Amino acid sequence: NKGRILKFVASVPDSIFNINLKELVSSYNMPDKFIYLPNQFWKHKNHETVIAALSLLKDQRKDAVVATSGQPHDPRHPGLYDRLQRAVRKHHLEKNFIFLGVIPYADVLGLMRTAVALINPSLLEGWSTTVEEAKSLGIPLILSDIPVHREQASITAHFFDARSPVSLANVMESFM
C-alpha cells in the first residue's frame, strides 16, 4: 500500500558492447565524426531545423555531418520525408545529412556509441527514450531547449533554441 517513484532508466543490452564498431560505421559509409539523430521522421521531431543549421555551417565552410534513422512515414504529415529529402538536395547537403531509414536496434545503439554526440531537436516530447539511452551510454547530448529535455538532462546536455538554426549550428560546430 506504499507508493514509490522510480526514475526511468534505459535498458541497454550487454550485446552492444560486442559489436565491431569500426565495421558498423563502415557498413553505413559514415565519416569518422558525425552527430546521430535517431528519431522518427515526424514533423514535431524538427528535422527541418537540423537541415537549416547544416546549411548555415556549409555556407560558412564548416563541415558537419548528421546521420538520421527512423520511420520515414508520418501519418499526420504525409510527404514530410520527401520534403526533407528535397531540402537536403536543394542545399547540397547529401554528404552532411545522411538518411539511414529504419535500421536494427543494435545498430542504433552502436551508432550512438560511435557518434560525437546525439541530437534530439524535438519541438515537443514525452520522456525521451533516446536521451535516456544516450545518458546510459555516456554519449554527449545536443537537445532542444524544451522543458522535458531540461528535466531529463539539465546538467549534461548542450541546449539550443528549437526554432533557431543559428543556435543549433553554434552547438553542432563545437562538436565537429
Short mmCIF file of C-alpha atoms in Angstrom, two decimals:
data_model
loop_
_atom_site.label_atom_id
_atom_site.label_comp_id
_atom_site.label_asym_id
_atom_site.label_seq_id
_atom_site.Cartn_x
_atom_site.Cartn_y
_atom_site.Cartn_z
CA ASN A 1 0.00 0.00 0.00
CA LYS A 2 3.01 2.26 -0.22
CA GLY A 3 3.69 4.10 -3.48
CA ARG A 4 7.19 4.60 -4.83
CA ILE A 5 8.54 6.67 -7.70
CA LEU A 6 11.24 5.09 -9.81
CA LYS A 7 13.34 7.08 -12.23
CA PHE A 8 13.22 5.99 -15.85
CA VAL A 9 16.33 4.02 -16.71
CA ALA A 10 17.15 2.84 -20.20
CA SER A 11 17.96 -0.82 -20.52
CA VAL A 12 20.98 -1.17 -22.76
CA PRO A 13 21.77 -4.79 -23.66
CA ASP A 14 25.30 -6.02 -22.97
CA SER A 15 25.45 -7.40 -26.51
CA ILE A 16 26.03 -3.91 -27.93
CA PHE A 17 29.48 -3.92 -26.36
CA ASN A 18 30.41 -6.91 -28.54
CA ILE A 19 29.65 -5.07 -31.80
CA ASN A 20 32.62 -4.27 -34.01
CA LEU A 21 32.04 -0.53 -34.16
CA LYS A 22 34.54 0.05 -36.95
CA GLU A 23 32.71 -2.46 -39.15
CA LEU A 24 29.34 -0.97 -38.22
CA VAL A 25 30.36 2.57 -39.14
CA SER A 26 31.94 1.32 -42.36
CA SER A 27 28.79 -0.63 -43.30
CA TYR A 28 26.82 2.64 -43.26
CA ASN A 29 29.58 4.61 -45.05
CA MET A 30 29.80 7.03 -42.14
CA PRO A 31 32.63 9.54 -41.66
CA ASP A 32 34.84 9.38 -38.58
CA LYS A 33 32.96 12.25 -36.94
CA PHE A 34 29.20 12.53 -37.05
CA ILE A 35 26.27 13.55 -34.89
CA TYR A 36 23.48 11.00 -34.61
CA LEU A 37 19.75 11.78 -34.75
CA PRO A 38 17.74 8.59 -34.09
CA ASN A 39 14.17 9.95 -34.27
CA GLN A 40 11.16 9.07 -36.36
CA PHE A 41 10.66 11.45 -39.26
CA TRP A 42 7.65 13.11 -37.69
CA LYS A 43 7.05 16.85 -38.03
CA HIS A 44 7.42 17.66 -34.33
CA LYS A 45 10.83 15.92 -34.29
CA ASN A 46 12.07 19.05 -36.10
CA HIS A 47 14.50 17.73 -38.70
CA GLU A 48 13.97 20.97 -40.63
CA THR A 49 15.98 22.97 -38.10
CA VAL A 50 18.84 20.47 -38.34
CA ILE A 51 18.91 20.77 -42.13
CA ALA A 52 18.85 24.58 -41.89
CA ALA A 53 21.70 24.52 -39.32
CA LEU A 54 23.79 22.27 -41.58
CA SER A 55 23.15 24.65 -44.47
CA LEU A 56 24.38 27.58 -42.38
CA LEU A 57 27.53 25.68 -41.42
CA LYS A 58 28.16 24.69 -45.02
CA ASP A 59 27.78 28.34 -46.11
CA GLN A 60 30.50 29.17 -43.55
CA ARG A 61 32.66 26.38 -44.99
CA LYS A 62 32.36 24.39 -41.77
CA ASP A 63 31.80 20.69 -42.16
CA ALA A 64 29.29 18.85 -40.01
CA VAL A 65 27.54 15.54 -40.59
CA VAL A 66 24.27 14.37 -39.07
CA ALA A 67 23.20 10.75 -39.58
CA THR A 68 19.48 10.11 -39.14
CA SER A 69 17.49 6.94 -38.68
CA GLY A 70 13.87 6.17 -38.04
CA GLN A 71 10.49 5.51 -39.56
CA PRO A 72 10.11 7.76 -42.63
CA HIS A 73 6.30 7.92 -42.64
CA ASP A 74 4.40 10.49 -40.56
CA PRO A 75 0.70 9.66 -40.93
CA ARG A 76 -0.24 13.16 -39.77
CA HIS A 77 2.03 14.84 -42.34
CA PRO A 78 2.28 12.69 -45.47
CA GLY A 79 5.04 13.88 -47.72
CA LEU A 80 7.22 15.27 -44.92
CA TYR A 81 10.02 12.78 -45.57
CA ASP A 82 10.04 13.71 -49.27
CA ARG A 83 10.15 17.43 -48.36
CA LEU A 84 13.13 16.80 -46.06
CA GLN A 85 14.93 14.93 -48.83
CA ARG A 86 14.22 17.78 -51.28
CA ALA A 87 15.56 20.33 -48.77
CA VAL A 88 18.76 18.31 -48.39
CA ARG A 89 19.22 18.18 -52.17
CA LYS A 90 18.36 21.87 -52.60
CA HIS A 91 21.12 22.86 -50.18
CA HIS A 92 23.56 20.21 -51.49
CA LEU A 93 23.73 18.52 -48.09
CA GLU A 94 23.68 14.89 -49.26
CA LYS A 95 27.04 14.27 -47.54
CA ASN A 96 26.04 16.26 -44.45
CA PHE A 97 22.55 14.90 -43.70
CA ILE A 98 22.55 11.14 -44.13
CA PHE A 99 19.25 9.25 -44.27
CA LEU A 100 19.70 5.71 -42.91
CA GLY A 101 16.00 4.79 -42.70
CA VAL A 102 14.85 2.09 -40.31
CA ILE A 103 17.86 0.15 -39.02
CA PRO A 104 18.26 -2.65 -36.44
CA TYR A 105 18.12 -1.55 -32.81
CA ALA A 106 21.61 -2.93 -32.14
CA ASP A 107 22.90 -0.68 -34.93
CA VAL A 108 21.12 2.33 -33.41
CA LEU A 109 22.94 1.73 -30.13
CA GLY A 110 26.22 1.07 -31.92
CA LEU A 111 25.95 4.31 -33.89
CA MET A 112 25.17 6.14 -30.66
CA ARG A 113 28.43 4.80 -29.24
CA THR A 114 30.46 5.99 -32.22
CA ALA A 115 28.84 9.41 -32.70
CA VAL A 116 30.46 12.54 -31.29
CA ALA A 117 27.02 13.43 -29.89
CA LEU A 118 23.36 12.51 -30.06
CA ILE A 119 20.90 15.20 -31.08
CA ASN A 120 17.21 15.45 -30.26
CA PRO A 121 15.81 18.62 -31.86
CA SER A 122 12.15 17.99 -30.94
CA LEU A 123 9.67 20.83 -30.60
CA LEU A 124 7.73 18.77 -28.06
CA GLU A 125 8.43 15.44 -26.49
CA GLY A 126 7.34 12.97 -23.89
CA TRP A 127 10.09 11.42 -21.81
CA SER A 128 12.68 10.63 -24.49
CA THR A 129 13.99 7.07 -24.54
CA THR A 130 16.87 8.04 -26.85
CA VAL A 131 18.00 10.66 -24.35
CA GLU A 132 17.94 8.04 -21.58
CA GLU A 133 19.82 5.53 -23.75
CA ALA A 134 22.47 8.12 -24.58
CA LYS A 135 22.80 9.04 -20.90
CA SER A 136 23.19 5.34 -20.02
CA LEU A 137 25.97 5.04 -22.61
CA GLY A 138 27.69 8.30 -21.63
CA ILE A 139 27.04 9.90 -25.04
CA PRO A 140 27.18 13.73 -25.21
CA LEU A 141 23.76 15.26 -25.85
CA ILE A 142 22.60 18.17 -28.01
CA LEU A 143 19.00 18.86 -27.05
CA SER A 144 16.32 21.37 -27.95
CA ASP A 145 15.63 23.65 -25.04
CA ILE A 146 12.22 22.29 -24.11
CA PRO A 147 11.09 21.56 -20.54
CA VAL A 148 11.26 17.76 -20.71
CA HIS A 149 14.83 17.85 -22.06
CA ARG A 150 15.83 20.22 -19.27
CA GLU A 151 14.29 17.80 -16.79
CA GLN A 152 15.99 14.78 -18.33
CA ALA A 153 19.50 16.14 -18.80
CA SER A 154 19.79 19.56 -17.21
CA ILE A 155 23.44 19.17 -16.23
CA THR A 156 24.92 17.08 -19.01
CA ALA A 157 23.37 18.38 -22.23
CA HIS A 158 24.16 21.22 -24.60
CA PHE A 159 20.89 23.06 -25.30
CA PHE A 160 19.75 25.11 -28.28
CA ASP A 161 16.65 27.09 -29.19
CA ALA A 162 14.49 24.54 -31.04
CA ARG A 163 13.37 27.09 -33.63
CA SER A 164 16.79 28.63 -34.26
CA PRO A 165 19.09 27.06 -36.86
CA VAL A 166 21.78 29.56 -35.78
CA SER A 167 21.57 28.39 -32.17
CA LEU A 168 21.82 24.75 -33.26
CA ALA A 169 24.64 25.44 -35.73
CA ASN A 170 26.70 27.02 -32.94
CA VAL A 171 26.32 23.94 -30.73
CA MET A 172 26.94 21.49 -33.59
CA GLU A 173 30.08 23.32 -34.63
CA SER A 174 31.59 22.81 -31.18
CA PHE A 175 31.28 19.03 -31.64
CA MET A 176 32.73 18.87 -35.14
#
